Tab-separated table of C-alpha atoms in Angstrom:
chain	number	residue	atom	x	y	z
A	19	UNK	CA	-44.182	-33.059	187.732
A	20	UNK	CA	-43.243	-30.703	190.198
A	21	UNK	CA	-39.840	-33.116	190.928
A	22	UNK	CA	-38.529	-33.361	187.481
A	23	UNK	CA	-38.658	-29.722	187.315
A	24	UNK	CA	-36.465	-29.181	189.970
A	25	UNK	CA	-34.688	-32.216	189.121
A	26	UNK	CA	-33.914	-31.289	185.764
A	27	UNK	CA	-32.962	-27.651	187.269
A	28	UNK	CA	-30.208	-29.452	189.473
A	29	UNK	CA	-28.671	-31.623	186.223
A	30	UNK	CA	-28.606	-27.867	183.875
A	31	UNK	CA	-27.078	-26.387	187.055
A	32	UNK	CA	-24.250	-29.309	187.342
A	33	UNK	CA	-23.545	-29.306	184.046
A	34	UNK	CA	-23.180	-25.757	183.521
A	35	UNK	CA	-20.726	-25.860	186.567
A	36	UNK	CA	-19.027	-28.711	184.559
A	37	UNK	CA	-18.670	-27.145	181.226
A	38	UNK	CA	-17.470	-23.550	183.041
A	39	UNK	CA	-13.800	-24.566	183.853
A	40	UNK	CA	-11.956	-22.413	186.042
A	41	UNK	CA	-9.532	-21.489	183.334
A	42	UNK	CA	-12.516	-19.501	181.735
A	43	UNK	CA	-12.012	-17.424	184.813
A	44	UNK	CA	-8.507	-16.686	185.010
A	45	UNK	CA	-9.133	-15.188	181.472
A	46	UNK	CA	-11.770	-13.221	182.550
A	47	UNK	CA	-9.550	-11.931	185.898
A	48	UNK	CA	-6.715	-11.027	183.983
A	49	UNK	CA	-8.778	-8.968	180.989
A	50	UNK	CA	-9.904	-7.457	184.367
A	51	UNK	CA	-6.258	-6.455	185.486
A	52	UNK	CA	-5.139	-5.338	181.693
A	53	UNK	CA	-8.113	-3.003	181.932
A	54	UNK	CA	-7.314	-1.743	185.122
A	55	UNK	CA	-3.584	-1.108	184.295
A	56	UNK	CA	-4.448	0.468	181.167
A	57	UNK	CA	-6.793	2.655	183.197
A	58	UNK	CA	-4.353	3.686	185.567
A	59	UNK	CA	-2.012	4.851	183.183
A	60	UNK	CA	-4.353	6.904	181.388
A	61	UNK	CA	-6.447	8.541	183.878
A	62	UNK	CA	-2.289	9.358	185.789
A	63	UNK	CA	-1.459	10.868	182.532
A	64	UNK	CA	-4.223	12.499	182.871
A	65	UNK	CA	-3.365	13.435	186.619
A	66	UNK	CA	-0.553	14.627	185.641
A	67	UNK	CA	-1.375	17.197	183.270
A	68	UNK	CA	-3.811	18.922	185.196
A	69	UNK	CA	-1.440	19.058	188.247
A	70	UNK	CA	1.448	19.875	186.330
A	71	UNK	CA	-0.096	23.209	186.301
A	72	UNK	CA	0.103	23.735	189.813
A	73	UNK	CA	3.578	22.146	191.093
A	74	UNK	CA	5.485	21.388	187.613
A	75	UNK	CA	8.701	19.934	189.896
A	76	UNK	CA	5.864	17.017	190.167
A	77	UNK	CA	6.061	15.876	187.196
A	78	UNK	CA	9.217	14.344	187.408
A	79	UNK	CA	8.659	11.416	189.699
A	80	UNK	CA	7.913	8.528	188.239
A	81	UNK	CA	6.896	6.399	190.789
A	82	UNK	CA	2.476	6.210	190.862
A	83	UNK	CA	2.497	5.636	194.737
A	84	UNK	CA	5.302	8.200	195.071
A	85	UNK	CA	3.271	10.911	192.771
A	86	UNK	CA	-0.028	10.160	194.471
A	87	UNK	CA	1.633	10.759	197.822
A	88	UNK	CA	3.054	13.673	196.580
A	89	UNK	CA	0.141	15.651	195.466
A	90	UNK	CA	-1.972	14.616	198.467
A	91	UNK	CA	1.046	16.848	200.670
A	92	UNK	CA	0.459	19.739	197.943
A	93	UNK	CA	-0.494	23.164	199.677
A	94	UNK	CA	-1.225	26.336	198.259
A	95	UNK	CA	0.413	28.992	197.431
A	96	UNK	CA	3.781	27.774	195.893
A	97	UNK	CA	5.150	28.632	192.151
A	98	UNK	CA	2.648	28.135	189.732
A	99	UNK	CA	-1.123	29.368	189.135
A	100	UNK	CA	-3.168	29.545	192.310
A	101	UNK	CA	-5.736	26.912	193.424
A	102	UNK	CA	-8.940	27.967	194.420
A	103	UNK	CA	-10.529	25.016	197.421
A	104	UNK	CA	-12.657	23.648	194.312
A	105	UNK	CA	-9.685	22.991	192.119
A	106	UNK	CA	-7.730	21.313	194.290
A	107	UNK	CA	-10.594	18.860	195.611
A	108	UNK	CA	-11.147	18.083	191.938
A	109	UNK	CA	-7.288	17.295	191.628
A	110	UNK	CA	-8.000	15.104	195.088
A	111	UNK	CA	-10.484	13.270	193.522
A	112	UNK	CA	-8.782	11.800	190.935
A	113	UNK	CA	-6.269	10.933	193.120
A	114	UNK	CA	-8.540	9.185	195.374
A	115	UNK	CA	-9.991	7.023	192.858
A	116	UNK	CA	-6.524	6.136	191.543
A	117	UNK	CA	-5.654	4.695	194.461
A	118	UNK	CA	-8.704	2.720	194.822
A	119	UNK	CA	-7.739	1.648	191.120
A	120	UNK	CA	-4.306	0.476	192.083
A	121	UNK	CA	-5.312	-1.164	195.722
A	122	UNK	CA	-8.034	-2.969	192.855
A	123	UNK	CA	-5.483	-3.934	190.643
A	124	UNK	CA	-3.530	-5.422	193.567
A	125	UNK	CA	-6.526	-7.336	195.407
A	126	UNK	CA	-7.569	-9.144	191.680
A	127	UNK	CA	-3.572	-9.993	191.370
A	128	UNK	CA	-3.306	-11.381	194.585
A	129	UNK	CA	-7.079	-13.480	193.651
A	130	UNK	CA	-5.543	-14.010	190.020
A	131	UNK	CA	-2.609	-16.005	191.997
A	132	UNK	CA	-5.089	-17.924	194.065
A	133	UNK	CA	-6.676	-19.901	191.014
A	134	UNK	CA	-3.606	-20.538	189.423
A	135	UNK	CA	-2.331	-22.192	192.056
A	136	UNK	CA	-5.196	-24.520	192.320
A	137	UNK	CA	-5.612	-25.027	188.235
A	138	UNK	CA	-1.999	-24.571	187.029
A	139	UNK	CA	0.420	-24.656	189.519
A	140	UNK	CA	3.798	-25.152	187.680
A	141	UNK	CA	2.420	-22.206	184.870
A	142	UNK	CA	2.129	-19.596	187.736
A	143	UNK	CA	5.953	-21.027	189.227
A	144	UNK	CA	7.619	-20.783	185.939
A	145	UNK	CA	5.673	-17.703	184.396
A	146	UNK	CA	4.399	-15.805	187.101
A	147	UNK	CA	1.109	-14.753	187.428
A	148	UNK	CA	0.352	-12.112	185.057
A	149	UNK	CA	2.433	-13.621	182.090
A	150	UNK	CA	0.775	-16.981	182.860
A	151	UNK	CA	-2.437	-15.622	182.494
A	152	UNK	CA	-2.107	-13.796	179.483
A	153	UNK	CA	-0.945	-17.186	177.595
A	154	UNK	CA	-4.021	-19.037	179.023
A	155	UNK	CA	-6.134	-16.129	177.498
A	156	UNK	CA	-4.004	-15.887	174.166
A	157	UNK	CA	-3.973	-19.601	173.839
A	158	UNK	CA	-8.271	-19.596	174.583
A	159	UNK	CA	-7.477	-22.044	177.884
A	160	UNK	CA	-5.240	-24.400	179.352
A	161	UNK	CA	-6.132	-27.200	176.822
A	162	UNK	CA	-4.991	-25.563	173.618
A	163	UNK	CA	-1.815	-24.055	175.428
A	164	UNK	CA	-0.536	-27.293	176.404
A	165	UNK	CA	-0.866	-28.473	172.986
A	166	UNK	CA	1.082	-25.377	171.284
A	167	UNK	CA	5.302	-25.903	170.653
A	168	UNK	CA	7.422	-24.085	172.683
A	169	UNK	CA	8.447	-22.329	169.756
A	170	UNK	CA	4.652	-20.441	169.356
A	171	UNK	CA	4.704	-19.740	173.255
A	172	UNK	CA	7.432	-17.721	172.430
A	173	UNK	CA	5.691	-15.284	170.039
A	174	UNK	CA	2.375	-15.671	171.372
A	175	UNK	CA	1.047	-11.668	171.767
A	176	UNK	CA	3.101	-10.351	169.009
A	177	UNK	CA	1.070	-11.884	166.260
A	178	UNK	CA	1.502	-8.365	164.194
A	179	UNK	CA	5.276	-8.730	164.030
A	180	UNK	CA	5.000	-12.453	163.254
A	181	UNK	CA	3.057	-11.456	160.131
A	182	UNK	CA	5.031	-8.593	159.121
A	183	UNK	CA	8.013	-11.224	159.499
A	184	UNK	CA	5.950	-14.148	157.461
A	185	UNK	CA	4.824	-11.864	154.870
A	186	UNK	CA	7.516	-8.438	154.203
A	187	UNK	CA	10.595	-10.576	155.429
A	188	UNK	CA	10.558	-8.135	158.177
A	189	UNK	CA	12.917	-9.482	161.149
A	190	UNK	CA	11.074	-12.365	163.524
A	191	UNK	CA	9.661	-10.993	166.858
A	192	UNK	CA	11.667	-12.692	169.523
A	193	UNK	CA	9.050	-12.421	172.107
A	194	UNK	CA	5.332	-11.983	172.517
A	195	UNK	CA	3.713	-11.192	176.176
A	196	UNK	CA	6.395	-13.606	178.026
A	197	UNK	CA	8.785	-10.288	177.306
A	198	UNK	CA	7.530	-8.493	180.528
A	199	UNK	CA	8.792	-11.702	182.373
A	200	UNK	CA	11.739	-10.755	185.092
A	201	UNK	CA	14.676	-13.338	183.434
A	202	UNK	CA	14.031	-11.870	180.016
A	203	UNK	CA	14.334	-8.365	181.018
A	204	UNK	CA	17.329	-9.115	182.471
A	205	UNK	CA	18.951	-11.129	180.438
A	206	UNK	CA	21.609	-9.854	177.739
A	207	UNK	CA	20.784	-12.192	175.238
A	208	UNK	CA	17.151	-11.734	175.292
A	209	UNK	CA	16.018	-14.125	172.737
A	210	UNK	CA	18.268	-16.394	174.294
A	211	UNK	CA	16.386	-15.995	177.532
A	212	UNK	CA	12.751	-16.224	175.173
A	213	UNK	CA	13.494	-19.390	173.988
A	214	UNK	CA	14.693	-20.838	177.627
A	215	UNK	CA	12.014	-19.323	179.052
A	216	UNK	CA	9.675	-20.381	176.340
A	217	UNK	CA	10.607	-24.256	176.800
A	218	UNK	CA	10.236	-24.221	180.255
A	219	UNK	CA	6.288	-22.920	180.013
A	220	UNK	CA	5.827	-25.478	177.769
A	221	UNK	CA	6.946	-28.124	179.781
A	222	UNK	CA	4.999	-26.540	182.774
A	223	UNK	CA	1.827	-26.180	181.354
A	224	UNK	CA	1.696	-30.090	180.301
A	225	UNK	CA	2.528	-30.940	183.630
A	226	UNK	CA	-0.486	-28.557	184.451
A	227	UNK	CA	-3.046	-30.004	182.256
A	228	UNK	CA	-2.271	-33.674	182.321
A	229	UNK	CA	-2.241	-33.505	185.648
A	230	UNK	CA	-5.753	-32.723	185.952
A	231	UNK	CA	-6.889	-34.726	183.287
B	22	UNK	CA	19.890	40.331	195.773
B	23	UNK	CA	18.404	38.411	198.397
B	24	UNK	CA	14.561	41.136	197.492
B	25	UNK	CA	15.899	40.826	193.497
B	26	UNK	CA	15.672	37.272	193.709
B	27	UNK	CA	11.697	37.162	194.989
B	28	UNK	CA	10.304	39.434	193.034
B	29	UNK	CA	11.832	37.603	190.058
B	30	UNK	CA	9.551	34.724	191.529
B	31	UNK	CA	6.497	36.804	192.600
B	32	UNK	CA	6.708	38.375	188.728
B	33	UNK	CA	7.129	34.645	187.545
B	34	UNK	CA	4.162	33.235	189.642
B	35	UNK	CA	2.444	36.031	188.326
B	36	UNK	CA	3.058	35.887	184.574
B	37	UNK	CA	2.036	32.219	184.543
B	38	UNK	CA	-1.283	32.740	186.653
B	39	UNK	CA	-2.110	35.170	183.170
B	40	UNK	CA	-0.945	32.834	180.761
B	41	UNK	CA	-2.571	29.939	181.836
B	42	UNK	CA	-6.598	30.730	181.211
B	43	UNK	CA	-9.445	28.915	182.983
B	44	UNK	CA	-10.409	27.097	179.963
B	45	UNK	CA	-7.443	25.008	179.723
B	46	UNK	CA	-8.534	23.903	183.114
B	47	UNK	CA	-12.063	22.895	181.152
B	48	UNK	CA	-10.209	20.950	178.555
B	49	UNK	CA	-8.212	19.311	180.943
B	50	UNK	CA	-11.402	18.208	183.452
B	51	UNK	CA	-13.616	17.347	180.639
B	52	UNK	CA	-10.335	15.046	179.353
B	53	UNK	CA	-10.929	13.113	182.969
B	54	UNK	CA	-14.503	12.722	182.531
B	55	UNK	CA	-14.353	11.028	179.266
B	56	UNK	CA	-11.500	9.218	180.425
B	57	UNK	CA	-14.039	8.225	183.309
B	58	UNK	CA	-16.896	7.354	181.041
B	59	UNK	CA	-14.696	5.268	178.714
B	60	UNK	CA	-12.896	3.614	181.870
B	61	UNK	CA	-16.443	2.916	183.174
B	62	UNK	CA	-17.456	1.168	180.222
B	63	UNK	CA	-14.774	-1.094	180.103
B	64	UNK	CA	-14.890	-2.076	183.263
B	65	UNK	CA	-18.665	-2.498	183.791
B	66	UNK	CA	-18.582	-5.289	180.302
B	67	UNK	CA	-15.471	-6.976	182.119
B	68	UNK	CA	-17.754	-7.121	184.795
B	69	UNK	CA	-21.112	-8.414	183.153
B	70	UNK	CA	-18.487	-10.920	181.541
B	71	UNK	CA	-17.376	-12.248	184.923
B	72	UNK	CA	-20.809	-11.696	186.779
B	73	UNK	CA	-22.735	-13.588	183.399
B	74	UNK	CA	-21.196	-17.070	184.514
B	75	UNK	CA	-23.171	-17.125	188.287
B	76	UNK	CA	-26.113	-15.329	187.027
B	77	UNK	CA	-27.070	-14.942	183.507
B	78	UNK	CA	-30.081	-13.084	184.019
B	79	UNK	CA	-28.349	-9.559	185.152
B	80	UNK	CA	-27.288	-9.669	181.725
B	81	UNK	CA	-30.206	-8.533	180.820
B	82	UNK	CA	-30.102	-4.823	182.702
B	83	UNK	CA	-29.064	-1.883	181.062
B	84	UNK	CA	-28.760	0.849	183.756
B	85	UNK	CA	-25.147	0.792	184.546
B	86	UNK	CA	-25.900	1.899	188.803
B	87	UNK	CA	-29.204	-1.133	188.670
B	88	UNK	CA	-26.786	-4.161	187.586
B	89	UNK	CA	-23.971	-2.848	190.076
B	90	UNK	CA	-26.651	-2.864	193.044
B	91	UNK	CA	-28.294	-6.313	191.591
B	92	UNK	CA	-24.984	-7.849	192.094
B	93	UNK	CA	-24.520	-6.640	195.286
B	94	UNK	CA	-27.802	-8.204	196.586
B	95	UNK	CA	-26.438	-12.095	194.967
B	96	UNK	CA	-26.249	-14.660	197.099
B	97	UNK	CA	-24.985	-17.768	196.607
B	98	UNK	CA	-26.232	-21.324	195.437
B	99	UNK	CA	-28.441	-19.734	192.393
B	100	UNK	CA	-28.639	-21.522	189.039
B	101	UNK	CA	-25.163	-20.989	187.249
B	102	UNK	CA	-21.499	-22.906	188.460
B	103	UNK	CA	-21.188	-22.132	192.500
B	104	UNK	CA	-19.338	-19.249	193.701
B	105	UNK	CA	-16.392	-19.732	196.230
B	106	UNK	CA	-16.359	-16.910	198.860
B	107	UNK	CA	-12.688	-15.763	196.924
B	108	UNK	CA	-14.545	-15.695	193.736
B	109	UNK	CA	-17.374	-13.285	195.306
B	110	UNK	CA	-15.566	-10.863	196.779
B	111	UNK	CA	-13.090	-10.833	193.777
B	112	UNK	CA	-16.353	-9.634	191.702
B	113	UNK	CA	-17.792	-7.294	194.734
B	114	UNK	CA	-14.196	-5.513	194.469
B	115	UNK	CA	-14.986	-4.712	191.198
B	116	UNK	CA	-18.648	-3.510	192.150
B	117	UNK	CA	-17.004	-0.736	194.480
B	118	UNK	CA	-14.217	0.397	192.004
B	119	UNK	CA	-16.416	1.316	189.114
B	120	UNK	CA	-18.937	2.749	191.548
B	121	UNK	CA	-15.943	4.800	193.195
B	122	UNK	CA	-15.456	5.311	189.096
B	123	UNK	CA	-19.012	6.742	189.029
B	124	UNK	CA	-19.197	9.145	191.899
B	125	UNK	CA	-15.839	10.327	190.834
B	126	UNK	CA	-17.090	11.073	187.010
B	127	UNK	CA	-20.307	12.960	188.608
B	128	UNK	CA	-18.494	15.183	190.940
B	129	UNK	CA	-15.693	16.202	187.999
B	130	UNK	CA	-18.949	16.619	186.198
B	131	UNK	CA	-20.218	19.240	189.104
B	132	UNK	CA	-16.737	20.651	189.090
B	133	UNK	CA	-16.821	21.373	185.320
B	134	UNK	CA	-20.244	23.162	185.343
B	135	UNK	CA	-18.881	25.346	188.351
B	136	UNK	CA	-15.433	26.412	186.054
B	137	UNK	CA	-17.993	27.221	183.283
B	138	UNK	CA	-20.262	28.916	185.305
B	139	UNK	CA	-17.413	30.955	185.748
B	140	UNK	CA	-15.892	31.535	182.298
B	141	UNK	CA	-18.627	30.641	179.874
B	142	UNK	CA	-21.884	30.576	181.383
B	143	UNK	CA	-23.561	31.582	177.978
B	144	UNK	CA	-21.807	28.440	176.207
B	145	UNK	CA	-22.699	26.101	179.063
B	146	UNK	CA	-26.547	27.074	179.101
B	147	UNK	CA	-26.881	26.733	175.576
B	148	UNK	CA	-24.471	23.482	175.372
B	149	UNK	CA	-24.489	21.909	178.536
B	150	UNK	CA	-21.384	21.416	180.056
B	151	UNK	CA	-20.200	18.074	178.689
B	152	UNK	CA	-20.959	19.391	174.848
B	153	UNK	CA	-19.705	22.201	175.581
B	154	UNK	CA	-16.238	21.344	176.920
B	155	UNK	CA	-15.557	18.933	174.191
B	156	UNK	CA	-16.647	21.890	171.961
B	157	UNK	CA	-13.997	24.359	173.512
B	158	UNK	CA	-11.498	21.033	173.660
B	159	UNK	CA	-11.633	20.172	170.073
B	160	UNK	CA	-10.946	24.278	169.213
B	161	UNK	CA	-7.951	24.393	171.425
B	162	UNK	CA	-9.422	27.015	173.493
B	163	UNK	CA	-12.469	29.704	173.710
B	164	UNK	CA	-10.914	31.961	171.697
B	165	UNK	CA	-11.007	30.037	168.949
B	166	UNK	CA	-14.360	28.265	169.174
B	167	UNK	CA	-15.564	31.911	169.135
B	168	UNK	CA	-13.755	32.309	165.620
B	169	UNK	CA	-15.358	29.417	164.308
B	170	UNK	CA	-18.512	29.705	161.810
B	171	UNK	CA	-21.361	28.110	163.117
B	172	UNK	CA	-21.138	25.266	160.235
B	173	UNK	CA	-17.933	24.596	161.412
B	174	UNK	CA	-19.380	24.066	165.040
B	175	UNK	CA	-21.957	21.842	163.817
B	176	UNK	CA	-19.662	19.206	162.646
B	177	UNK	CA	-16.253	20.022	165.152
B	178	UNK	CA	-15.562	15.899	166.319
B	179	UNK	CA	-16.765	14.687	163.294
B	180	UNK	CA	-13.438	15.121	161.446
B	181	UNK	CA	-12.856	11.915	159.844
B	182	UNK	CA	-16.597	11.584	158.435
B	183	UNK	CA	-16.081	15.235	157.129
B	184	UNK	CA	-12.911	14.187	155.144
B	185	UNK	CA	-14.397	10.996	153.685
B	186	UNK	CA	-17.306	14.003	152.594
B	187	UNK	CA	-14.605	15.779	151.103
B	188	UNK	CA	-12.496	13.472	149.269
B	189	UNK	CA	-14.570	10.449	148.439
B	190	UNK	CA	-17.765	12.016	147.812
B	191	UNK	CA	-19.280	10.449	150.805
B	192	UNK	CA	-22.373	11.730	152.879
B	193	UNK	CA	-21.402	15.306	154.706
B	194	UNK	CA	-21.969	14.533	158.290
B	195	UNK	CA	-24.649	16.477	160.052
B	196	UNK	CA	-23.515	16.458	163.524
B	197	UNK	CA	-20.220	16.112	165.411
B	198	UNK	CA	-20.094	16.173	169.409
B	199	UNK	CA	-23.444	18.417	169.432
B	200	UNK	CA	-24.995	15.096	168.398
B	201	UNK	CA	-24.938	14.149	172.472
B	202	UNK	CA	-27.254	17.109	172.726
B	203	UNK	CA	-30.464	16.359	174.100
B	204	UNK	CA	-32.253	18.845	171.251
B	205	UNK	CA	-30.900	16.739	168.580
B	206	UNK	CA	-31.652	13.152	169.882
B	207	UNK	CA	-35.018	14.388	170.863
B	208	UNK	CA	-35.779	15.950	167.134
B	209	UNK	CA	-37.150	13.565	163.871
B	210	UNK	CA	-35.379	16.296	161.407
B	211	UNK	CA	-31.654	15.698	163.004
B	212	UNK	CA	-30.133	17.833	160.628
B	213	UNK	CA	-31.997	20.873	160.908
B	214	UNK	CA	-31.413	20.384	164.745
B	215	UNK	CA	-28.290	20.409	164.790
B	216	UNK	CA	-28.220	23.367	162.322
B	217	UNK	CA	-30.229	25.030	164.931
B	218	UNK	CA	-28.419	24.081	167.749
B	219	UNK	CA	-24.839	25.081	165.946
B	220	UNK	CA	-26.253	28.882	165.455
B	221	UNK	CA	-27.091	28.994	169.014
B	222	UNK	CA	-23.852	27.749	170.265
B	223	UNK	CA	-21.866	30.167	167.876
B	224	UNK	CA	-23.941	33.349	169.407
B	225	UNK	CA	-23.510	32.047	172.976
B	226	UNK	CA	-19.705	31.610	172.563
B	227	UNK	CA	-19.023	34.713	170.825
B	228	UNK	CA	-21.234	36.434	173.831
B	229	UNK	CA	-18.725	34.500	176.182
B	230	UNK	CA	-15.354	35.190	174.681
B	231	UNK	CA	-16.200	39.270	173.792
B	232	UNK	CA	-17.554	39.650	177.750
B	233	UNK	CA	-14.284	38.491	179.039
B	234	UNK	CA	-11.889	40.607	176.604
């Protein structure tokens, strides 16, 4: 009795580590990165506006490292309201756990690249990390992106335009999330560049899932 | 020229220091903190999301600092898909950054009830500071929360709820922010609590703002 217990506790385990693919976890690491950019940004708004106060010339860099830096070399006494010790260690603070945010943000990237090398290889060489990911977790998993034309990769992310195109005659998007991708930014003729870009995921990620299968 | 030129920027520096008041300093820090809280959320589901897969049971635990130190503690080889060493530190880096998160939101928290020790202690004993704040946030300033009635108070943050009141004919709301009060979840009659509670906070800010001028 005591054996099929922990016999049948070993099959559940296996097949829970069967139905899990790894996929399921480059979703979850890059809903872990959007998070933590969208965090950044607000909490450095944020940042911004209470040190603004104190050193307004700071508010024109636009670099985050750069900014961070910046304020951490702040002393008192220059144009603008005084600081009392408190204030300023409150300002520090938040600058503090910014940086931990960003050096975060960095380390799941870096772990984000990791498993796509080992589950999609040619999607993280043709899309990049970040883009690749966010197709994988637009697209549910590899599976049902490999199975989607090259023409829905395109758009995929910018669902509300497609709509507003499909139902007002409004103009159709020319990208979704494979816009922030370095050869469409670049490019001139940017839907030019989606559609390239587009065909080559598509190819990629077939490669990618066949190849596992 | 050379003395015309820095007492300009003494009479500057000083001009500012009187237009800018403490309590935009409050509106400011409790900004962070619910930036914080909301930033804390996110990341601690992201993280039960991720964390679920290797061990379902921390699912189950609510307190926010309990599950981050029950994760801490995992070892591998438990029921659930195996984790690589890569995978476990991935999830341990989140761990630290919303616990960095945490001590950060607590010590803005500290900082807050120091600046309104300072400027409105009368507000922050009857309030609390994180009421409070959000109170003087959502009037612009102390000057005028302390020209609001005390009805007004009761509902301030509940804006949207109040024009659905208004227009549609839908329930009046009985609480806005003050809801987060500890007198109103505590009370069966939440209405009259928060009736109570609004008074209070009127007197206390009025007592603040007329002490200062």
């Amino acid at each position: 009795m005591e054996n099929l217990r922990e016999l049948n506790l070993k099959l559940t385990a296996e097949s829970l580590r069967k139905a899990i693919h790894k996929d399921i976890i480059i979703v979850q690491t890059i809903h872990s990165i959007d998070n933590l950019i969208a965090v950044i940004s607000k909490l450095l708004s944020n940042l911004r506006e209470r040190y603004g106060y104190y050193n307004s010339e700071s508010m024109k860099i636009e670099d985050q490292k750069q900014l961070l830096n910046e304020i951490k070399k702040f002393k008192k006494g220059k144009v603008g309201i005084d600081l009392d010790k408190e204030d300023l260690d409150s300002v520090l603070d938040l600058v503090e756990v910014i940086e931990k945010l960003i050096d975060t943000k960095e380390k799941q990237e870096k772990y984000l690249e990791t498993l796509m090398k080992k589950e999609c290889p040619f999607l993280l060489e043709t899309a990049g990390p970040l883009v690749g990911a966010r197709l994988i977790s637009l697209a549910n998993d590899l599976k049902h992106l490999a199975e989607l034309p090259s023409s829905t990769i395109q758009v995929l992310g910018a669902e509300k335009a497609l709509f507003r195109h499909l139902k007002e005659g409004a103009r159709a998007p020319k990208f979704g999330v494979i816009y922030n991708h370095e050869s469409i930014s670049k490019d001139k003729n940017r839907g030019k560049a989606a559609r390239h870009l587009a065909a080559k995921i598509s190819i990629a990620v077939k490669k990618d899932y066949f190849r596992k299968k």
